Amino acid sequence: MRIRFFFLLLLSLGSLWAAPTQKTPQDVEVLANNVSKEGTLVHAVGNVVLYSPKYLITADEAFYDQANGDLELFGNITLLEGVNYASRSGHTKINLNTDKGVSDPLFFFDESSDVWIKCENAILNPDTYITQKSIVSSCNTQDPDWKIAFTSGEFDKENKWLHLYNPVFYAGDIPVLYLPYFSFTTDKTRRTGLLKPEFGMSSQEGFYYMQPIYFAPDVNYDVELRPQVRTNRGEGMHGTYRFVDSAYSNGSITTGYFKEHSSYAKDENLKNDSHYGLQMTYDRSQLLSEKYNTIEDGLWFDINYLNDIDYFNTMRNDTLSYDKLATSRFNYYIKHNEDYFGFYAKYYIDTSLVTNDTTLQELPTLHYHHFSNPLLFDNLLYSVDYQAHNYTRSEGITAFQNEFNAPFTLYFSFLEDYLHASVSENIYATHIAYGNDDTQENEGKYWRNYHKFSLYTELSKPYDNFYHTMYLNLDQILPSKEDENGYVANFIALNTLTKSTSLTLKEFFYNEDGEKKVSHSLKQIYYSDYDYKYGDLENDLKYYVTDKIYLGHNLHYSHEFSKVSRNQVSINYADDIYSTSLRYTYQDKTYRENTIYKVSQDISSNKDYSFVTLYADSKYFTHYNIFSSVDYDVQDDQFRSWNIGFKKSLKCWDYSIQYRDKITPKLTSASVDSVNREGIMFMFNIYPLGSVGYDLSRESEQKF
């Protein structure tokens, strides 16, 4: 029963006769169709409602002794205790002063977790319910999908913990498991205790079990420990400390260690038989601006250290990292009126290397930006951007790069604002000073300026049956002076541009109801400095058949080779029941990406590829979610990845079965880069008990 039902019941009793309002020493009030009193004993019959500071009770008949607080209830008893607990019974005796009593039979419901208990009799105490011959579940009370029958049990109302003795687990009416003892919590609030365990089975790693232990000693921090065992692989433990140190900030520290069994490390040819690491994150939106309201600032960092990629892959059963490069980042910015200052740092750990002495680090980058502002008059704007990059490492060439960029833009409008134009002068300069290498020149210099001319218009017009909007833009980039001398290392990015003219069209069509029906964009670039003058023509078209389905077509046409260089066709559908996307992409080796920056003209290393991607999801069947995804390489005639499965979700449980193909990287002493794992994954989750998973898969090595 829900609490709102009982409050509606109270409102419906407004027409009933009530005993004259009188506060008892226990502050208990009784309402009923008929109320009589003999001495200190109150007898109420018919639609009885009794409430006290702790309870709200309804029954067919009640006897209440005002002297000692004894209360005996008969027939259709409903007892509400606070906002979370409700119970139903046929007969209950309870003392309102001591909160002790008995009830038979009893149906008890925990509103916060949807867990209910049904028993033949129960002993009621202030902090506990002790039950006999009971059933517990969180499903529907009639024919529950799962239930646990137990001979005796105790529910701790204070700690919200249920202890079961001699429990038998049932799937429907079929017994599936017996245990001498089992316990679980119904509490969803933040508090110290055991969290839901994770356990499963894998053909490679054996039985997996992890039991998180949670500590919450204060409102502003907590600690979570996660010891685990994988019977065929090894044991380990990870831990996370989370904290909130202000109203604008929070952070965490995670560390862990996993030790491989020597036999597993040898069979899998692992580089390391132990995996360890450290992660620290912190985010604060107001560091100085809390005291100085004229500025805005923010601090964020994510620091990562690990000895190999399996540190991530052993943290939990489903954590996977596909990147061998672990990146640590530190960012701080401060903004005042029209000025921005930034401090950034990046540190890389390449887990495929024995040592990272040769790995290039970015420690730090300094950034200053002055936002666009009028210069002399309103339609002449300028901005300034300066960055300093420090590229460092223990072995190999290092560099310190200064970059300066300043655009000046003059805006015009013509023909009563139907036509707009802008002219900009852009200045860029950089200087690189090298170190740690005597074989190259010790510096490099580059500067350039370019002119940019833009002409654009934005138009819209209503017609009888549709509405049309259009944006048309013509950009001309003319590099002017340019000078480069010294040495420019391959890790240094230069802001070099090529002479180009680009025409862009964007348009949208809406029907008479204001619904978007067609979106279209077209782009063509002309290069003056390249042997091929015309870049690929880009055309993107989307047709919205209904509000649920649209067709997409993206095409690139190569003028240089007189052929389609890239072609993508897609159909997408989404409603409350179905969601699907089918996309075919073909890319020819002649494909060139359109860009205003200078690029290599050599495309001989390009390869043809074509693939089909399919994603589908259906909720047609009640409580079932059927899903599938496919990535098929048409060129090589093989599946890159695919996944198919279904999930059944009910109020009190769910389970999923899927076939999946995944790649798990690992560091070995040989040249193995990753493991291709494919197989069946089964997951069963019971609310609020926890989940069980089984992974039946096979592995094959993928070499670099």
Short mmCIF file of C-alpha atoms in Angstrom, two decimals, residues 162-588:
data_model
loop_
_atom_site.label_atom_id
_atom_site.label_comp_id
_atom_site.label_asym_id
_atom_site.label_seq_id
_atom_site.Cartn_x
_atom_site.Cartn_y
_atom_site.Cartn_z
CA LEU A 162 17.40 -7.53 6.60
CA HIS A 163 18.86 -10.76 8.04
CA LEU A 164 17.43 -14.05 6.74
CA TYR A 165 17.95 -17.51 8.29
CA ASN A 166 17.58 -20.67 6.20
CA PRO A 167 16.54 -18.76 3.07
CA VAL A 168 15.42 -20.55 -0.09
CA PHE A 169 15.54 -18.54 -3.33
CA TYR A 170 12.65 -19.06 -5.73
CA ALA A 171 12.27 -18.18 -9.40
CA GLY A 172 8.49 -18.04 -9.55
CA ASP A 173 7.51 -21.16 -7.61
CA ILE A 174 10.69 -23.09 -8.43
CA PRO A 175 13.34 -23.31 -5.68
CA VAL A 176 16.82 -22.62 -7.11
CA LEU A 177 19.16 -22.03 -4.15
CA TYR A 178 19.40 -22.68 -0.41
CA LEU A 179 21.69 -20.87 2.03
CA PRO A 180 21.94 -21.15 5.81
CA TYR A 181 22.10 -17.35 6.08
CA PHE A 182 21.72 -14.32 3.83
CA SER A 183 21.40 -10.59 4.44
CA PHE A 184 21.04 -7.43 2.41
CA THR A 185 20.28 -3.76 2.91
CA THR A 186 17.24 -1.84 1.74
CA ASP A 187 18.88 1.50 2.34
CA LYS A 188 19.56 3.81 -0.60
CA THR A 189 20.92 6.70 1.43
CA ARG A 190 24.58 7.55 1.79
CA ARG A 191 25.89 5.63 4.79
CA THR A 192 28.68 3.33 5.93
CA GLY A 193 28.27 -0.33 5.07
CA LEU A 194 28.63 -2.97 2.39
CA LEU A 195 27.59 -2.08 -1.16
CA LYS A 196 26.18 -4.52 -3.69
CA PRO A 197 28.79 -7.12 -4.64
CA GLU A 198 29.79 -7.95 -8.19
CA PHE A 199 30.34 -11.55 -9.17
CA GLY A 200 30.44 -13.57 -12.36
CA MET A 201 32.17 -16.33 -14.24
CA SER A 202 34.62 -16.22 -17.15
CA SER A 203 36.20 -19.12 -18.98
CA GLN A 204 39.57 -17.32 -18.94
CA GLU A 205 39.61 -15.67 -15.50
CA GLY A 206 37.39 -18.06 -13.53
CA PHE A 207 35.00 -16.98 -10.80
CA TYR A 208 34.99 -13.23 -10.18
CA TYR A 209 33.87 -11.65 -6.93
CA MET A 210 34.21 -8.06 -5.73
CA GLN A 211 32.76 -6.75 -2.48
CA PRO A 212 32.73 -2.93 -2.19
CA ILE A 213 33.00 -1.56 1.35
CA TYR A 214 31.74 1.98 1.83
CA PHE A 215 32.68 4.42 4.61
CA ALA A 216 30.81 7.72 5.06
CA PRO A 217 32.10 9.28 8.30
CA ASP A 218 31.09 12.83 7.32
CA VAL A 219 28.87 14.66 4.85
CA ASN A 220 31.78 16.10 2.87
CA TYR A 221 33.87 12.99 2.21
CA ASP A 222 33.68 9.21 1.89
CA VAL A 223 35.89 6.21 1.13
CA GLU A 224 35.13 3.13 -0.97
CA LEU A 225 37.32 -0.01 -0.89
CA ARG A 226 36.86 -2.68 -3.56
CA PRO A 227 38.68 -5.95 -2.81
CA GLN A 228 38.31 -8.56 -5.54
CA VAL A 229 39.30 -12.08 -6.47
CA ARG A 230 39.51 -13.78 -9.90
CA THR A 231 40.15 -17.44 -9.16
CA ASN A 232 42.12 -18.23 -12.34
CA ARG A 233 43.87 -14.88 -12.58
CA GLY A 234 44.68 -13.20 -9.28
CA GLU A 235 43.58 -10.88 -6.49
CA GLY A 236 43.64 -7.16 -5.91
CA MET A 237 42.04 -4.16 -4.29
CA HIS A 238 41.20 -0.64 -5.42
CA GLY A 239 40.03 2.28 -3.35
CA THR A 240 38.52 5.72 -3.92
CA TYR A 241 38.47 8.72 -1.61
CA ARG A 242 35.87 11.36 -2.60
CA PHE A 243 35.52 14.78 -1.04
CA VAL A 244 33.74 18.12 -1.31
CA ASP A 245 35.80 20.96 0.11
CA SER A 246 33.57 23.92 -0.86
CA ALA A 247 30.22 24.75 -2.40
CA TYR A 248 31.95 25.06 -5.79
CA SER A 249 34.36 22.12 -5.81
CA ASN A 250 34.80 18.39 -5.50
CA GLY A 251 37.52 15.83 -6.07
CA SER A 252 38.58 12.21 -5.76
CA ILE A 253 41.68 10.05 -5.33
CA THR A 254 41.70 6.47 -6.65
CA THR A 255 44.47 3.93 -6.32
CA GLY A 256 44.77 0.18 -6.55
CA TYR A 257 46.89 -2.93 -6.95
CA PHE A 258 46.24 -6.23 -8.71
CA LYS A 259 48.55 -9.25 -8.50
CA GLU A 260 48.44 -11.87 -11.24
CA HIS A 261 48.89 -15.57 -10.57
CA SER A 262 52.26 -16.58 -11.98
CA SER A 263 50.64 -19.29 -14.11
CA TYR A 264 48.18 -16.84 -15.68
CA ALA A 265 50.86 -14.23 -16.36
CA LYS A 266 53.02 -16.90 -18.01
CA ASP A 267 50.19 -18.37 -20.11
CA GLU A 268 49.08 -14.92 -21.27
CA ASN A 269 52.67 -13.76 -21.77
CA LEU A 270 52.04 -10.59 -19.77
CA LYS A 271 54.75 -7.97 -19.49
CA ASN A 272 53.91 -7.34 -15.80
CA ASP A 273 52.52 -9.74 -13.21
CA SER A 274 51.22 -6.84 -11.10
CA HIS A 275 49.26 -3.73 -12.05
CA TYR A 276 49.02 -0.55 -10.02
CA GLY A 277 48.16 3.08 -10.52
CA LEU A 278 46.90 6.36 -9.10
CA GLN A 279 44.24 8.82 -10.29
CA MET A 280 43.46 12.23 -8.82
CA THR A 281 40.69 14.54 -10.04
CA TYR A 282 39.63 17.97 -8.82
CA ASP A 283 37.14 20.48 -10.17
CA ARG A 284 36.56 23.95 -8.73
CA SER A 285 34.49 26.60 -10.48
CA GLN A 286 35.41 29.46 -8.14
CA LEU A 287 38.91 29.66 -6.73
CA LEU A 288 39.57 33.39 -6.54
CA SER A 289 36.25 34.69 -7.87
CA GLU A 290 34.54 33.72 -4.62
CA LYS A 291 36.39 36.66 -3.02
CA TYR A 292 36.74 38.93 -6.06
CA ASN A 293 33.44 39.31 -7.91
CA THR A 294 35.03 41.15 -10.85
CA ILE A 295 36.76 38.02 -12.11
CA GLU A 296 35.78 34.53 -13.22
CA ASP A 297 38.10 31.55 -12.81
CA GLY A 298 38.15 27.78 -12.70
CA LEU A 299 40.52 24.93 -11.84
CA TRP A 300 40.36 21.36 -13.14
CA PHE A 301 42.87 18.56 -13.19
CA ASP A 302 42.90 14.84 -13.89
CA ILE A 303 46.19 13.17 -12.91
CA ASN A 304 46.86 9.56 -13.96
CA TYR A 305 49.73 7.26 -13.19
CA LEU A 306 49.82 3.54 -14.03
CA ASN A 307 52.40 0.91 -14.84
CA ASP A 308 50.35 -0.69 -17.65
CA ILE A 309 46.91 -0.67 -19.24
CA ASP A 310 45.68 -3.67 -17.21
CA TYR A 311 45.48 -1.40 -14.17
CA PHE A 312 42.33 0.02 -15.77
CA ASN A 313 41.16 -3.35 -17.06
CA THR A 314 41.23 -4.97 -13.60
CA MET A 315 39.49 -2.19 -11.68
CA ARG A 316 36.08 -3.75 -12.26
CA ASN A 317 34.70 -6.59 -14.32
CA ASP A 318 33.40 -4.27 -17.05
CA THR A 319 36.04 -1.51 -17.13
CA LEU A 320 37.99 -1.46 -20.38
CA SER A 321 40.48 1.03 -21.76
CA TYR A 322 41.28 1.01 -25.45
CA ASP A 323 43.99 3.68 -25.36
CA LYS A 324 47.53 2.77 -24.36
CA LEU A 325 48.29 6.45 -23.82
CA ALA A 326 47.29 7.59 -20.33
CA THR A 327 46.98 11.39 -20.23
CA SER A 328 47.16 13.65 -17.19
CA ARG A 329 45.74 17.16 -17.57
CA PHE A 330 45.86 20.32 -15.51
CA ASN A 331 43.83 23.41 -16.50
CA TYR A 332 43.35 26.76 -14.81
CA TYR A 333 41.83 29.91 -16.27
CA ILE A 334 40.99 33.37 -15.03
CA LYS A 335 38.92 35.95 -16.90
CA HIS A 336 38.52 39.63 -16.12
CA ASN A 337 36.32 41.81 -18.31
CA GLU A 338 37.84 41.40 -21.79
CA ASP A 339 41.01 39.47 -20.87
CA TYR A 340 41.51 35.72 -20.45
CA PHE A 341 44.52 33.94 -18.94
CA GLY A 342 44.98 30.18 -19.07
CA PHE A 343 47.51 27.69 -17.71
CA TYR A 344 47.39 24.15 -19.16
CA ALA A 345 49.59 21.08 -18.78
CA LYS A 346 49.54 17.59 -20.28
CA TYR A 347 51.61 14.60 -19.24
CA TYR A 348 51.54 11.33 -21.21
CA ILE A 349 52.34 7.77 -20.14
CA ASP A 350 52.68 5.37 -23.07
CA THR A 351 51.96 1.98 -21.49
CA SER A 352 53.40 0.15 -24.52
CA LEU A 353 56.89 1.46 -23.66
CA VAL A 354 59.21 0.21 -20.95
CA THR A 355 60.22 3.79 -20.15
CA ASN A 356 58.68 7.14 -21.09
CA ASP A 357 61.94 9.05 -21.25
CA THR A 358 61.36 9.69 -24.97
CA THR A 359 57.66 10.56 -24.65
CA LEU A 360 57.03 14.22 -25.46
CA GLN A 361 55.22 16.14 -22.70
CA GLU A 362 53.45 19.51 -22.80
CA LEU A 363 54.48 21.14 -19.51
CA PRO A 364 53.05 23.75 -19.49
CA THR A 365 51.10 25.89 -21.98
CA LEU A 366 50.45 29.54 -21.11
CA HIS A 367 47.56 31.28 -22.84
CA TYR A 368 46.47 34.92 -23.02
CA HIS A 369 43.47 36.11 -25.05
CA HIS A 370 42.01 39.57 -25.44
CA PHE A 371 38.42 39.36 -26.67
CA SER A 372 37.13 41.23 -29.71
CA ASN A 373 36.74 44.93 -29.12
CA PRO A 374 36.18 48.03 -31.26
CA LEU A 375 39.27 49.87 -32.39
CA LEU A 376 38.81 53.56 -33.27
CA PHE A 377 35.19 53.01 -34.40
CA ASP A 378 32.43 50.46 -33.79
CA ASN A 379 32.70 48.32 -36.93
CA LEU A 380 36.45 47.82 -36.69
CA LEU A 381 37.20 44.96 -34.28
CA TYR A 382 40.43 43.40 -33.10
CA SER A 383 41.52 40.59 -30.78
CA VAL A 384 44.87 39.25 -29.56
CA ASP A 385 45.88 35.68 -28.77
CA TYR A 386 49.23 34.55 -27.35
CA GLN A 387 50.32 31.04 -26.36
CA ALA A 388 53.60 29.66 -25.02
CA HIS A 389 54.16 25.88 -25.30
CA ASN A 390 56.89 24.01 -23.47
CA TYR A 391 57.58 20.58 -25.03
CA THR A 392 59.90 18.57 -22.81
CA ARG A 393 61.23 15.02 -22.24
CA SER A 394 64.28 13.35 -20.74
CA GLU A 395 65.66 11.94 -23.99
CA GLY A 396 65.23 13.55 -27.40
CA ILE A 397 64.70 17.02 -28.73
CA THR A 398 62.72 19.52 -26.64
CA ALA A 399 61.21 22.85 -27.65
CA PHE A 400 59.74 26.07 -26.33
CA GLN A 401 57.29 27.70 -28.76
CA ASN A 402 55.80 31.20 -28.65
CA GLU A 403 52.71 31.87 -30.80
CA PHE A 404 51.04 35.19 -31.50
CA ASN A 405 47.83 35.72 -33.46
CA ALA A 406 46.00 39.05 -34.01
CA PRO A 407 43.07 39.55 -36.43
CA PHE A 408 41.70 43.00 -37.32
CA THR A 409 38.23 42.93 -38.94
CA LEU A 410 36.18 45.69 -40.55
CA TYR A 411 32.43 45.04 -41.03
CA PHE A 412 30.00 46.59 -43.57
CA SER A 413 26.38 46.11 -44.56
CA PHE A 414 24.68 47.06 -47.83
CA LEU A 415 21.26 47.09 -49.46
CA GLU A 416 19.37 47.75 -46.24
CA ASP A 417 21.21 44.96 -44.39
CA TYR A 418 20.46 42.33 -47.06
CA LEU A 419 24.17 42.02 -47.84
CA HIS A 420 27.03 41.93 -45.34
CA ALA A 421 30.78 42.13 -45.88
CA SER A 422 33.92 41.99 -43.81
CA VAL A 423 37.61 42.53 -44.46
CA SER A 424 40.19 41.21 -42.02
CA GLU A 425 43.92 41.37 -41.68
CA ASN A 426 45.39 38.46 -39.73
CA ILE A 427 48.90 38.41 -38.29
CA TYR A 428 50.51 35.21 -37.03
CA ALA A 429 54.05 34.67 -35.74
CA THR A 430 55.86 31.89 -33.89
CA HIS A 431 59.34 31.27 -32.54
CA ILE A 432 60.69 27.86 -31.47
CA ALA A 433 63.77 27.39 -29.31
CA TYR A 434 65.11 23.81 -29.19
CA GLY A 435 67.12 22.00 -26.59
CA ASN A 436 68.51 18.58 -25.68
CA ASP A 437 69.69 17.86 -29.24
CA ASP A 438 72.87 19.08 -30.94
CA THR A 439 72.17 17.52 -34.35
CA GLN A 440 69.57 20.13 -35.41
CA GLU A 441 69.46 23.90 -35.54
CA ASN A 442 68.68 25.43 -32.17
CA GLU A 443 65.72 27.55 -33.27
CA GLY A 444 62.97 27.99 -35.84
CA LYS A 445 60.98 31.05 -36.89
CA TYR A 446 57.80 31.51 -38.85
CA TRP A 447 55.50 34.44 -39.44
CA ARG A 448 52.78 35.28 -41.91
CA ASN A 449 49.86 37.52 -42.48
CA TYR A 450 46.81 36.91 -44.62
CA HIS A 451 43.82 38.88 -45.83
CA LYS A 452 40.31 37.51 -45.58
CA PHE A 453 37.34 38.92 -47.49
CA SER A 454 33.84 37.71 -46.66
CA LEU A 455 30.54 38.42 -48.36
CA TYR A 456 27.38 36.86 -46.93
CA THR A 457 23.63 37.17 -46.77
CA GLU A 458 20.85 35.67 -44.67
CA LEU A 459 17.44 35.49 -46.30
CA SER A 460 14.06 34.03 -45.41
CA LYS A 461 10.75 34.04 -47.26
CA PRO A 462 7.32 32.51 -46.65
CA TYR A 463 5.45 30.76 -49.46
CA ASP A 464 1.93 29.37 -49.67
CA ASN A 465 2.85 25.90 -48.38
CA PHE A 466 6.35 26.22 -46.93
CA TYR A 467 8.91 28.56 -45.40
CA HIS A 468 12.47 28.90 -46.71
CA THR A 469 15.62 30.25 -45.01
CA MET A 470 19.00 30.56 -46.69
CA TYR A 471 22.53 31.55 -45.71
CA LEU A 472 25.05 32.17 -48.51
CA ASN A 473 28.68 32.96 -47.77
CA LEU A 474 31.75 33.64 -49.94
CA ASP A 475 35.19 33.69 -48.29
CA GLN A 476 38.46 34.67 -49.95
CA ILE A 477 41.74 33.98 -48.13
CA LEU A 478 44.87 35.64 -49.55
CA PRO A 479 48.13 34.84 -47.80
CA SER A 480 50.39 37.84 -48.03
CA LYS A 481 53.84 37.92 -46.50
CA GLU A 482 55.31 34.67 -45.20
CA ASP A 483 58.77 33.77 -43.95
CA GLU A 484 60.14 30.56 -42.44
CA ASN A 485 63.71 29.87 -41.43
CA GLY A 486 65.50 27.56 -39.08
CA TYR A 487 64.21 24.15 -38.12
CA VAL A 488 60.57 23.17 -37.49
CA ALA A 489 60.23 19.79 -35.77
CA ASN A 490 57.44 17.44 -36.82
CA PHE A 491 55.65 17.85 -33.47
CA ILE A 492 55.36 21.62 -33.88
CA ALA A 493 52.01 22.79 -35.30
CA LEU A 494 52.22 25.89 -37.48
CA ASN A 495 49.18 27.97 -38.35
CA THR A 496 49.89 28.00 -42.09
CA LEU A 497 47.15 28.81 -44.60
CA THR A 498 46.79 28.38 -48.32
CA LYS A 499 45.27 30.74 -50.86
CA SER A 500 41.67 29.69 -51.26
CA THR A 501 38.15 30.75 -52.11
CA SER A 502 35.20 28.96 -50.53
CA LEU A 503 31.49 29.18 -51.25
CA THR A 504 29.04 27.88 -48.65
CA LEU A 505 25.28 27.49 -48.90
CA LYS A 506 23.01 26.45 -46.03
CA GLU A 507 19.23 26.31 -46.36
CA PHE A 508 16.21 24.94 -44.54
CA PHE A 509 12.63 24.27 -45.64
CA TYR A 510 9.72 24.21 -43.19
CA ASN A 511 6.14 23.16 -43.85
CA GLU A 512 3.11 25.28 -43.02
CA ASP A 513 3.04 23.80 -39.50
CA GLY A 514 6.58 25.00 -38.81
CA GLU A 515 8.10 21.49 -39.00
CA LYS A 516 11.53 21.18 -40.57
CA LYS A 517 11.33 19.05 -43.73
CA VAL A 518 14.63 19.58 -45.59
CA SER A 519 18.07 20.75 -44.56
CA HIS A 520 20.72 21.24 -47.21
CA SER A 521 24.32 22.44 -47.21
CA LEU A 522 26.77 22.80 -50.09
CA LYS A 523 30.43 23.77 -49.97
CA GLN A 524 33.06 24.25 -52.66
CA ILE A 525 36.66 25.37 -52.17
CA TYR A 526 38.98 26.64 -54.87
CA TYR A 527 42.74 26.37 -54.19
CA SER A 528 45.06 28.72 -56.03
CA ASP A 529 48.34 27.20 -54.80
CA TYR A 530 47.69 23.51 -55.54
CA ASP A 531 48.02 21.57 -58.78
CA TYR A 532 44.41 20.56 -58.29
CA LYS A 533 42.41 23.77 -58.20
CA TYR A 534 39.07 22.51 -57.00
CA GLY A 535 38.65 20.75 -53.70
CA ASP A 536 36.03 18.09 -53.31
CA LEU A 537 32.49 19.35 -53.65
CA GLU A 538 30.66 18.68 -50.37
CA ASN A 539 26.91 18.18 -50.44
CA ASP A 540 24.87 17.22 -47.40
CA LEU A 541 21.13 16.64 -47.61
CA LYS A 542 18.62 15.53 -44.98
CA TYR A 543 14.95 14.90 -45.69
CA TYR A 544 12.65 14.61 -42.69
CA VAL A 545 9.89 12.29 -43.86
CA THR A 546 8.09 12.60 -40.53
CA ASP A 547 9.06 13.75 -37.08
CA LYS A 548 10.34 10.19 -36.50
CA ILE A 549 12.22 9.32 -39.67
CA TYR A 550 14.73 11.13 -41.83
CA LEU A 551 16.98 10.21 -44.74
CA GLY A 552 20.51 11.50 -45.01
CA HIS A 553 22.96 11.69 -47.90
CA ASN A 554 26.49 13.08 -47.69
CA LEU A 555 28.52 13.18 -50.91
CA HIS A 556 32.00 14.38 -51.84
CA TYR A 557 32.83 14.71 -55.52
CA SER A 558 36.46 14.93 -56.67
CA HIS A 559 36.90 17.34 -59.57
CA GLU A 560 40.54 16.26 -59.85
CA PHE A 561 39.65 12.64 -60.60
CA SER A 562 36.10 13.20 -61.90
CA LYS A 563 34.57 10.69 -59.51
CA VAL A 564 32.76 10.41 -56.20
CA SER A 565 35.42 10.31 -53.50
CA ARG A 566 33.11 9.78 -50.54
CA ASN A 567 29.50 8.72 -50.36
CA GLN A 568 27.42 8.14 -47.25
CA VAL A 569 23.75 7.20 -47.18
CA SER A 570 21.77 6.80 -43.97
CA ILE A 571 18.25 6.20 -42.79
CA ASN A 572 17.27 6.94 -39.21
CA TYR A 573 14.08 6.24 -37.30
CA ALA A 574 13.14 6.87 -33.68
CA ASP A 575 9.89 6.75 -31.73
CA ASP A 576 8.79 5.58 -28.30
CA ILE A 577 9.15 1.91 -29.30
CA TYR A 578 11.72 1.66 -32.10
CA SER A 579 15.08 3.28 -32.73
CA THR A 580 17.27 2.30 -35.66
CA SER A 581 20.01 3.71 -37.84
CA LEU A 582 21.44 2.15 -41.00
CA ARG A 583 24.43 3.84 -42.62
CA TYR A 584 26.57 2.91 -45.60
CA THR A 585 29.85 4.75 -46.14
CA TYR A 586 32.22 4.49 -49.09
CA GLN A 587 35.46 6.42 -49.23
CA ASP A 588 37.76 6.30 -52.25
#
